[in-house]
PDB file of C-alpha atoms in Angstrom:
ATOM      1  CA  UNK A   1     101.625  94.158  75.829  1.00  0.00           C
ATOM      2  CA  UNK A   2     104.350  92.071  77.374  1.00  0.00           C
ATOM      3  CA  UNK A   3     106.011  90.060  75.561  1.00  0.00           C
ATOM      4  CA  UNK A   4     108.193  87.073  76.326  1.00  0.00           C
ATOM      5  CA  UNK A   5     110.543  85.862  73.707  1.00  0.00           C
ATOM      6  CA  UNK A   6     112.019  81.848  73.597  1.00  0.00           C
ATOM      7  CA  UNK A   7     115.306  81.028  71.470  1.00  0.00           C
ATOM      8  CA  UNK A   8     115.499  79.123  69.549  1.00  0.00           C
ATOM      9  CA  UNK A   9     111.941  77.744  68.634  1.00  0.00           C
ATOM     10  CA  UNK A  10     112.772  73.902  67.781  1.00  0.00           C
ATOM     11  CA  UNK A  11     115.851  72.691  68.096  1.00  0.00           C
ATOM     12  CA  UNK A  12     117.432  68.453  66.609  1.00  0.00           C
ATOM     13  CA  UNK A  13     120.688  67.520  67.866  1.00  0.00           C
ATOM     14  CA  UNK A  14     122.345  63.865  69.123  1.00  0.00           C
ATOM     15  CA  UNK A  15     122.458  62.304  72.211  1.00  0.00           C
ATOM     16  CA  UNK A  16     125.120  63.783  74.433  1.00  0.00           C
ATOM     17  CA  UNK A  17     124.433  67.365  73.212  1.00  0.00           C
ATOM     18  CA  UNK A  18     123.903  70.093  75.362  1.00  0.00           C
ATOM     19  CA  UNK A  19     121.695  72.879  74.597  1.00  0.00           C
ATOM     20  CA  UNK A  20     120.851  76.395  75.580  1.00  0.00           C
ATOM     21  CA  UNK A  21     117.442  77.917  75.317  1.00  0.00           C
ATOM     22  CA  UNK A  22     116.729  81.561  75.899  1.00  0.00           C
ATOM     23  CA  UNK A  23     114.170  83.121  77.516  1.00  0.00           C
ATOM     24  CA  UNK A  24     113.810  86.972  77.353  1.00  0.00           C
ATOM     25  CA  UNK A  25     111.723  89.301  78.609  1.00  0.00           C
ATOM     26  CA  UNK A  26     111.456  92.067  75.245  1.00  0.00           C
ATOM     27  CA  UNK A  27     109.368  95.219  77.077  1.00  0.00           C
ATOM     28  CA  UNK A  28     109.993  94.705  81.068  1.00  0.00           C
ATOM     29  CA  UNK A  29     112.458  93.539  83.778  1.00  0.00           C
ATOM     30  CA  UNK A  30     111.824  90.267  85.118  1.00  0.00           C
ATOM     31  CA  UNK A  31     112.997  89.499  88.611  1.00  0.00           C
ATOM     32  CA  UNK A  32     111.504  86.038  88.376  1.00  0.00           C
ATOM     33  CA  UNK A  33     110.861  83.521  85.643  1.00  0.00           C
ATOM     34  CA  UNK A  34     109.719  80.239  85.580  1.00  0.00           C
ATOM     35  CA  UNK A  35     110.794  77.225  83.431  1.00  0.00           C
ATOM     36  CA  UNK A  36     108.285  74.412  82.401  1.00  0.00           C
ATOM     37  CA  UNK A  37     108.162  71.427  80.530  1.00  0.00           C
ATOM     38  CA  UNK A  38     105.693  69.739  78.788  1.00  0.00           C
ATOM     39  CA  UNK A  39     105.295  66.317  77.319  1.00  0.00           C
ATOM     40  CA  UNK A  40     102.851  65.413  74.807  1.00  0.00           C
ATOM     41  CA  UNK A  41      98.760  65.777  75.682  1.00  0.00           C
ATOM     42  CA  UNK A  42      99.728  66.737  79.054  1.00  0.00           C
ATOM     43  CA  UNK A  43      99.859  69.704  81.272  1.00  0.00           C
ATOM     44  CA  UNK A  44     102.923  72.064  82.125  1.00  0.00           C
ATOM     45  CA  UNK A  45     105.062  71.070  84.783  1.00  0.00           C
ATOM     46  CA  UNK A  46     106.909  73.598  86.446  1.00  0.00           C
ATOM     47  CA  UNK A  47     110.738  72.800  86.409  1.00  0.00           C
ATOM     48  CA  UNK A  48     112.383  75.344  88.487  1.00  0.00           C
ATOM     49  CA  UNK A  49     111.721  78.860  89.394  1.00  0.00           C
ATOM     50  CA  UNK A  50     114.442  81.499  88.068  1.00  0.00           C
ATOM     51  CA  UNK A  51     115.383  84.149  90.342  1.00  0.00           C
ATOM     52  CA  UNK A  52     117.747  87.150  88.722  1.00  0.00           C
ATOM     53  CA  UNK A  53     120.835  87.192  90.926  1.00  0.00           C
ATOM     54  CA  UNK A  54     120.804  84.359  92.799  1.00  0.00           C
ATOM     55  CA  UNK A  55     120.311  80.410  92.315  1.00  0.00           C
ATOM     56  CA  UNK A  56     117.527  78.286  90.894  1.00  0.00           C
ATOM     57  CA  UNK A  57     114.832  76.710  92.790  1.00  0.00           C
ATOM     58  CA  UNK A  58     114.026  73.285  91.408  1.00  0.00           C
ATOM     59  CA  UNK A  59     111.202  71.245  91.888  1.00  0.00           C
ATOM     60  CA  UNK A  60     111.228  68.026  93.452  1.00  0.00           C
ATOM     61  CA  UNK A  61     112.486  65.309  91.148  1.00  0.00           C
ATOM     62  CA  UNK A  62     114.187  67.676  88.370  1.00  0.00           C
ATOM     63  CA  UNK A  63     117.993  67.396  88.318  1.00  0.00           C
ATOM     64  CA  UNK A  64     119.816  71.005  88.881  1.00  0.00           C
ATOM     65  CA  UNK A  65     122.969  69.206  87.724  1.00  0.00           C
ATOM     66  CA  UNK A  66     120.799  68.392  84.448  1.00  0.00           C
ATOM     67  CA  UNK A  67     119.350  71.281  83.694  1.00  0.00           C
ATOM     68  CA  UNK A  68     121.340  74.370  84.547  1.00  0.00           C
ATOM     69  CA  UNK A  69     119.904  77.863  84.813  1.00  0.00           C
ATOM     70  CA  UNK A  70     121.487  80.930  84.751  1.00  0.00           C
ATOM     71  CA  UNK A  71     119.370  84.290  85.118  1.00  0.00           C
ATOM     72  CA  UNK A  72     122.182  86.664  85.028  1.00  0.00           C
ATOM     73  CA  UNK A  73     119.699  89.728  84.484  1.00  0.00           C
ATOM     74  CA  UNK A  74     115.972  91.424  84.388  1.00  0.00           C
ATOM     75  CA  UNK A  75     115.718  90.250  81.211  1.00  0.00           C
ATOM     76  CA  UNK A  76     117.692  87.097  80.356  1.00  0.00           C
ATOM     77  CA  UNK A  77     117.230  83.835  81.901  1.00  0.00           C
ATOM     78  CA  UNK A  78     118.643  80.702  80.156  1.00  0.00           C
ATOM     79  CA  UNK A  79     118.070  76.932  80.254  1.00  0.00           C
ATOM     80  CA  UNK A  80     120.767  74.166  79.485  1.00  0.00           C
ATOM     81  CA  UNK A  81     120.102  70.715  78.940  1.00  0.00           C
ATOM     82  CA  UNK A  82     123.193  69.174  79.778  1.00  0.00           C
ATOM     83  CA  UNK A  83     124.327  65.570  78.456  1.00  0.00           C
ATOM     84  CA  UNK A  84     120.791  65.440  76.929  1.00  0.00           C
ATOM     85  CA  UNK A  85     119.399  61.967  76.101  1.00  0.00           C
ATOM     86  CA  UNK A  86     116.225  61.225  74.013  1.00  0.00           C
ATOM     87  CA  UNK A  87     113.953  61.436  77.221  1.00  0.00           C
ATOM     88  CA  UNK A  88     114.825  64.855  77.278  1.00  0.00           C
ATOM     89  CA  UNK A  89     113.053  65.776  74.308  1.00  0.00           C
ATOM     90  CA  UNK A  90     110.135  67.978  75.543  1.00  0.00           C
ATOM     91  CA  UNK A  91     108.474  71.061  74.904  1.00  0.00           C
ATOM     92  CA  UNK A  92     109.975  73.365  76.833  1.00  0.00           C
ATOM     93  CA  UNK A  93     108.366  76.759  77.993  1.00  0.00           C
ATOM     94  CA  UNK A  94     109.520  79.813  80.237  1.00  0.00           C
ATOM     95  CA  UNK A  95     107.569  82.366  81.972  1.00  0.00           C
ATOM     96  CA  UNK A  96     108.076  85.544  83.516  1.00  0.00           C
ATOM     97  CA  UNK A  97     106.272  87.862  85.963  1.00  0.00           C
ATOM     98  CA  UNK A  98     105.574  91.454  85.069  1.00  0.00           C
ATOM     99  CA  UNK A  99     106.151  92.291  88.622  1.00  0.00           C
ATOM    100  CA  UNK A 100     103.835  93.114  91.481  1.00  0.00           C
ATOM    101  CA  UNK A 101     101.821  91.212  93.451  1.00  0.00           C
ATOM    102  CA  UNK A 102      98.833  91.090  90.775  1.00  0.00           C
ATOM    103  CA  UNK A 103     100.394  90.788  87.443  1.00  0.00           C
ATOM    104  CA  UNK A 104      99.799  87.902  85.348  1.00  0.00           C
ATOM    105  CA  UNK A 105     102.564  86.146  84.155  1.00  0.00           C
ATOM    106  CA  UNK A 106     103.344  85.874  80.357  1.00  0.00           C
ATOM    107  CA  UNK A 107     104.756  82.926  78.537  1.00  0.00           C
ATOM    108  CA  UNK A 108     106.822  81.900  76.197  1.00  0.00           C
ATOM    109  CA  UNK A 109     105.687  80.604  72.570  1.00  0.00           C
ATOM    110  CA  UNK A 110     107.933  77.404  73.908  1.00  0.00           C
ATOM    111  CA  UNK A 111     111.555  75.799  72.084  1.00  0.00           C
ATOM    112  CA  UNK A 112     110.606  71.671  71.243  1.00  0.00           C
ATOM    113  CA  UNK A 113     113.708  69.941  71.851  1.00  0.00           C
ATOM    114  CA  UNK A 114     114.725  66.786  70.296  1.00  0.00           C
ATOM    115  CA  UNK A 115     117.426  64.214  70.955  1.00  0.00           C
ATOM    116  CA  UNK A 116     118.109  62.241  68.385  1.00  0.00           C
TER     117      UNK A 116
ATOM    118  CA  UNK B   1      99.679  76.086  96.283  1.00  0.00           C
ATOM    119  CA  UNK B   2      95.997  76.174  95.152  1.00  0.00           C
ATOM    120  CA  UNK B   3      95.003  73.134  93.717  1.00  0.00           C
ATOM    121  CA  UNK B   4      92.225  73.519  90.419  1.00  0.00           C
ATOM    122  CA  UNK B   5      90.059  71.452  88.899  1.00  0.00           C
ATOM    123  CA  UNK B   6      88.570  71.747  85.218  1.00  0.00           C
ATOM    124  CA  UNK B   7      86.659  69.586  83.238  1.00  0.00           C
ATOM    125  CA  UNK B   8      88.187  67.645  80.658  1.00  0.00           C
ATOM    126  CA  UNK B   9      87.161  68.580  77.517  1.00  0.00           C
ATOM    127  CA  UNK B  10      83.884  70.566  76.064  1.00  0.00           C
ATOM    128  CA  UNK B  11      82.581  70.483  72.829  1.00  0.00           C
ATOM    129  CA  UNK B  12      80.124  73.524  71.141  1.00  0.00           C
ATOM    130  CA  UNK B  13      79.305  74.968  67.917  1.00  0.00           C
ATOM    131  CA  UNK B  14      80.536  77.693  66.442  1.00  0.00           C
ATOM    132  CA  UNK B  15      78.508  81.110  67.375  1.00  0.00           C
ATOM    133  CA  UNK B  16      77.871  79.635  70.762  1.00  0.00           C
ATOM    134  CA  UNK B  17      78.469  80.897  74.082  1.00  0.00           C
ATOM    135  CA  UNK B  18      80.999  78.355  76.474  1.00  0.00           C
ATOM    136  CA  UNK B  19      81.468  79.193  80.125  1.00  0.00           C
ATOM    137  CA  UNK B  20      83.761  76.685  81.387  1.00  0.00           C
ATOM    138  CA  UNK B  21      84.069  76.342  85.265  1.00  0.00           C
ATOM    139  CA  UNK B  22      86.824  76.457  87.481  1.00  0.00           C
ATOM    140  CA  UNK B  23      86.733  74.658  91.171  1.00  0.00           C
ATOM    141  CA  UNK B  24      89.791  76.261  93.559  1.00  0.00           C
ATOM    142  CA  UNK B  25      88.494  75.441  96.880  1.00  0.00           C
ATOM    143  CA  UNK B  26      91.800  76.162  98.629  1.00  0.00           C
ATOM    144  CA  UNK B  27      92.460  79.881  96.974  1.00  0.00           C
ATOM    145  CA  UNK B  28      94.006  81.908  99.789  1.00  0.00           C
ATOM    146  CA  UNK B  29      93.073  85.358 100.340  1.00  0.00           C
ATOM    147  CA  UNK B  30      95.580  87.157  98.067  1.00  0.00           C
ATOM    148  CA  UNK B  31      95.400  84.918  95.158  1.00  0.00           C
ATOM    149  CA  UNK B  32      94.540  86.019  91.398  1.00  0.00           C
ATOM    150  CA  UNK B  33      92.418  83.590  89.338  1.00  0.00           C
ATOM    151  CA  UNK B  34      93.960  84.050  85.784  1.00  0.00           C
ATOM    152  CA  UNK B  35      92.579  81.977  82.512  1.00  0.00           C
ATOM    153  CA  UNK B  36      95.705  80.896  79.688  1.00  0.00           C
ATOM    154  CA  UNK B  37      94.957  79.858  76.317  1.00  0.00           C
ATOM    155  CA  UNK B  38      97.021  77.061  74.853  1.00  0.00           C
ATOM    156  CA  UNK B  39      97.137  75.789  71.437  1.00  0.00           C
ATOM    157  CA  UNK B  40      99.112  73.235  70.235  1.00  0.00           C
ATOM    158  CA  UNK B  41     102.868  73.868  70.206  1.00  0.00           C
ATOM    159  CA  UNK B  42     102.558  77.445  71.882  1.00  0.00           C
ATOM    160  CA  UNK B  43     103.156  78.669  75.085  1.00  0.00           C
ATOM    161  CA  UNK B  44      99.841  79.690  77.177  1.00  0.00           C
ATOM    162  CA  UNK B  45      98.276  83.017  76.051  1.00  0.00           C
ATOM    163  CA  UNK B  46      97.061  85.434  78.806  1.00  0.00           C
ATOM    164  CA  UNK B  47      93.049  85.277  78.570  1.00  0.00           C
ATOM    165  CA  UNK B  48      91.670  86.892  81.478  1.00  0.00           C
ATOM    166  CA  UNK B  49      92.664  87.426  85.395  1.00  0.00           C
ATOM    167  CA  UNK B  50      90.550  88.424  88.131  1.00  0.00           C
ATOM    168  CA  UNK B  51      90.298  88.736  91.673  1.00  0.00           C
ATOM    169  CA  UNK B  52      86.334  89.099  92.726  1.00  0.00           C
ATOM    170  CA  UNK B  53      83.137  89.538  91.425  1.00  0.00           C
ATOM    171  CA  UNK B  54      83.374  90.126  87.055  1.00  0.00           C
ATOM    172  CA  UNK B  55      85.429  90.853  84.927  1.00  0.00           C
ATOM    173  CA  UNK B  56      85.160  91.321  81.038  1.00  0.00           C
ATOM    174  CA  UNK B  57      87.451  92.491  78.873  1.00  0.00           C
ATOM    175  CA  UNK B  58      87.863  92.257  74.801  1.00  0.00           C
ATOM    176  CA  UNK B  59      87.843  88.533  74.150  1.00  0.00           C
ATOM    177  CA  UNK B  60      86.075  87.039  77.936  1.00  0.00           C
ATOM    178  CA  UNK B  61      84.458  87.331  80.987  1.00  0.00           C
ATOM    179  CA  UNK B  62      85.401  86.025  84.574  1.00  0.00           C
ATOM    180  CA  UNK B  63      82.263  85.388  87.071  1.00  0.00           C
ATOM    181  CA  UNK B  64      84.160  84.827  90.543  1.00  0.00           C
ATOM    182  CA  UNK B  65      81.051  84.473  93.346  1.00  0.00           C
ATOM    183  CA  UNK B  66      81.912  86.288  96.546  1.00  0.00           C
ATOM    184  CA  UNK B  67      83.025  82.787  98.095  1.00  0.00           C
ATOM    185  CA  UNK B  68      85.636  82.156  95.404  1.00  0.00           C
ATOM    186  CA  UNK B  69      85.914  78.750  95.477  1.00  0.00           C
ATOM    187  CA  UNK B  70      85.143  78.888  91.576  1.00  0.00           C
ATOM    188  CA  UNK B  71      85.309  80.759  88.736  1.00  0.00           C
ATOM    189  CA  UNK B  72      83.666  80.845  85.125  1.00  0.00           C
ATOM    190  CA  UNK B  73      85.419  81.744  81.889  1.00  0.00           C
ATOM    191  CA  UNK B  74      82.771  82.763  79.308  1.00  0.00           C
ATOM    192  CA  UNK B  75      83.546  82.601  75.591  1.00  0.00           C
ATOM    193  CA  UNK B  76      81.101  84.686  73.578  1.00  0.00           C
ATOM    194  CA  UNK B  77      80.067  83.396  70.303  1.00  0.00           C
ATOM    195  CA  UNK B  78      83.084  81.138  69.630  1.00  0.00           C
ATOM    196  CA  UNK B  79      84.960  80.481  66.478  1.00  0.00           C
ATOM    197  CA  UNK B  80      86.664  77.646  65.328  1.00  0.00           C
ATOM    198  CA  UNK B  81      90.011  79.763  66.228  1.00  0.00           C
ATOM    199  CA  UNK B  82      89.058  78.861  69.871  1.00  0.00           C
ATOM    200  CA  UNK B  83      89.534  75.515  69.728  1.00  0.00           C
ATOM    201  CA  UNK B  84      92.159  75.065  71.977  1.00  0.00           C
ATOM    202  CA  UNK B  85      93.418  74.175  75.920  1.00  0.00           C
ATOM    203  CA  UNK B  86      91.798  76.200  78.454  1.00  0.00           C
ATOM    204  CA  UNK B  87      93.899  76.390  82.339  1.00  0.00           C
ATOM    205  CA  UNK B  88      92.879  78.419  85.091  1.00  0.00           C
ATOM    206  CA  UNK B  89      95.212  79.293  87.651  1.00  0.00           C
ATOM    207  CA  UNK B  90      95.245  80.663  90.772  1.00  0.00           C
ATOM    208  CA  UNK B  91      98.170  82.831  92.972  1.00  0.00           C
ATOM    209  CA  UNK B  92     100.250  85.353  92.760  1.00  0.00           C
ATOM    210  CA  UNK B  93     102.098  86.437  89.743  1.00  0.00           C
ATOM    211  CA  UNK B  94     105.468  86.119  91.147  1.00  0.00           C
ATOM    212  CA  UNK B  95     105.156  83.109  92.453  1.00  0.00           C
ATOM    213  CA  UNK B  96     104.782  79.115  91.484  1.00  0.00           C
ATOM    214  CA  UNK B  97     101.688  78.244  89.982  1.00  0.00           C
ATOM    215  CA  UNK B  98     100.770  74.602  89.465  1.00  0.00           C
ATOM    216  CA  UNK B  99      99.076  73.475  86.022  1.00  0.00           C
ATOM    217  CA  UNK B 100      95.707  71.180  86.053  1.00  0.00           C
ATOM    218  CA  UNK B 101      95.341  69.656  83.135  1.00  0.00           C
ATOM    219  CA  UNK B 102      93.135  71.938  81.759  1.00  0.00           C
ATOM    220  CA  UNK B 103      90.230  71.928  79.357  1.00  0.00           C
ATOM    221  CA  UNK B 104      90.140  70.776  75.869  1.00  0.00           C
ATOM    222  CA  UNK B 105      87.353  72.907  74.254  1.00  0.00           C
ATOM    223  CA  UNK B 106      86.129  71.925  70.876  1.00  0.00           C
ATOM    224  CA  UNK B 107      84.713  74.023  68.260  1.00  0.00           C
ATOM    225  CA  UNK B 108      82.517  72.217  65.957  1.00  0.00           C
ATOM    226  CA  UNK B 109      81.510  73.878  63.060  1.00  0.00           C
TER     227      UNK B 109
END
């Protein structure tokens, strides 16, 4: 089945670091991905919506200067936390779409990031 | 985007059947209605997607009536392995979905 790969898995680093998290697509080309984040006991919240080729579209209220996304092919789409800060620490989780109009799309197993 | 709402949480013994209902009174006429698993510190497994009528596959089933304004995932004979977060969506693969906050199903043994 599809499979969507996150790297790395859990990542600890200081305040002021910025980090990269991977999101690959291991079996298919992915025109779009997504990128969530989700805090503790709640839901996933849809961060931005990562088209190959072209820029980002970010949701209301998330920072595109904050958390820059690069999807540079069909299978590689890429998060960075810039400057991150201990509210940044989240559980962060990409998606992409198999393609066509009816697929499902397949997650991530997620990277937990935390700012010391 | 379709808005969904699930309840809560559920509890049920092991060996039990669960059918947990899904209200999506907006779905437009192309949408999907797709179940995730979630457990803790994972991203959300693929359960189930469906557009009309049943589905079943290996591990569920999907009851959509013909109005589809709901739909009902059915877990036969749970383990404890299902405890876990339960979402149902609704759309179009290649586009946004929006999250409900899902339901926390409880396996007691």
């Amino acid at each position: 089945g599809a499979v969507v790969s996150q790297h790395p898995s859990w990542v600890i680093c200081k305040s002021g670091t910025s980090v990269k998290i991977e999101c690959r697509s291991l079996d298919f080309q992915a025109t779009t991905m997504f990128w969530y984040r989700q805090f503790p006991k709640q839901s996933l919240m849809l961060m931005a919506t990562s088209n190959e080729g072209s820029k980002a579209t970010y949701e209301q209220g998330v920072e595109k200067d904050k958390f820059l996304i690069n999807h540079a092919s069909l299978t590689l789409s890429t998060l960075t936390v810039t400057s991150a800060h201990p509210e940044d620490s989240s559980f962060y989780i990409c998606s992409a779409d198999l393609g066509g109009g009816n697929q499902p799309q397949h997650f991530g197993d997620g990277t937990r990031l935390s700012i010391l | 985007l379709a808005k969904t709402t699930q309840p809560i949480s559920m509890d049920s013994y092991e060996g039990q059947e669960v059918n947990i209902t899904c209200s999506h009174n907006n779905i437009a006429t192309n949408d999907y209605i797709t179940w995730y698993q979630q457990f803790p510190s994972q991203g959300p497994r693929f359960i189930i997607q469906g557009y009309k009528t049943k589905v079943t596959n290996e591990v569920a089933s999907l009851f959509i009536p013909a109005d589809r304004k709901s739909s009902t995932l059915s877990l036969p004979r749970v383990s404890l392995s299902d405890t876990a977060v339960y979402y149902c969506l609704v759309g179009l693969g290649y586009q946004k979905v929006t999250f409900g906050i899902g339901t926390k199903l409880q396996v007691i043994p």
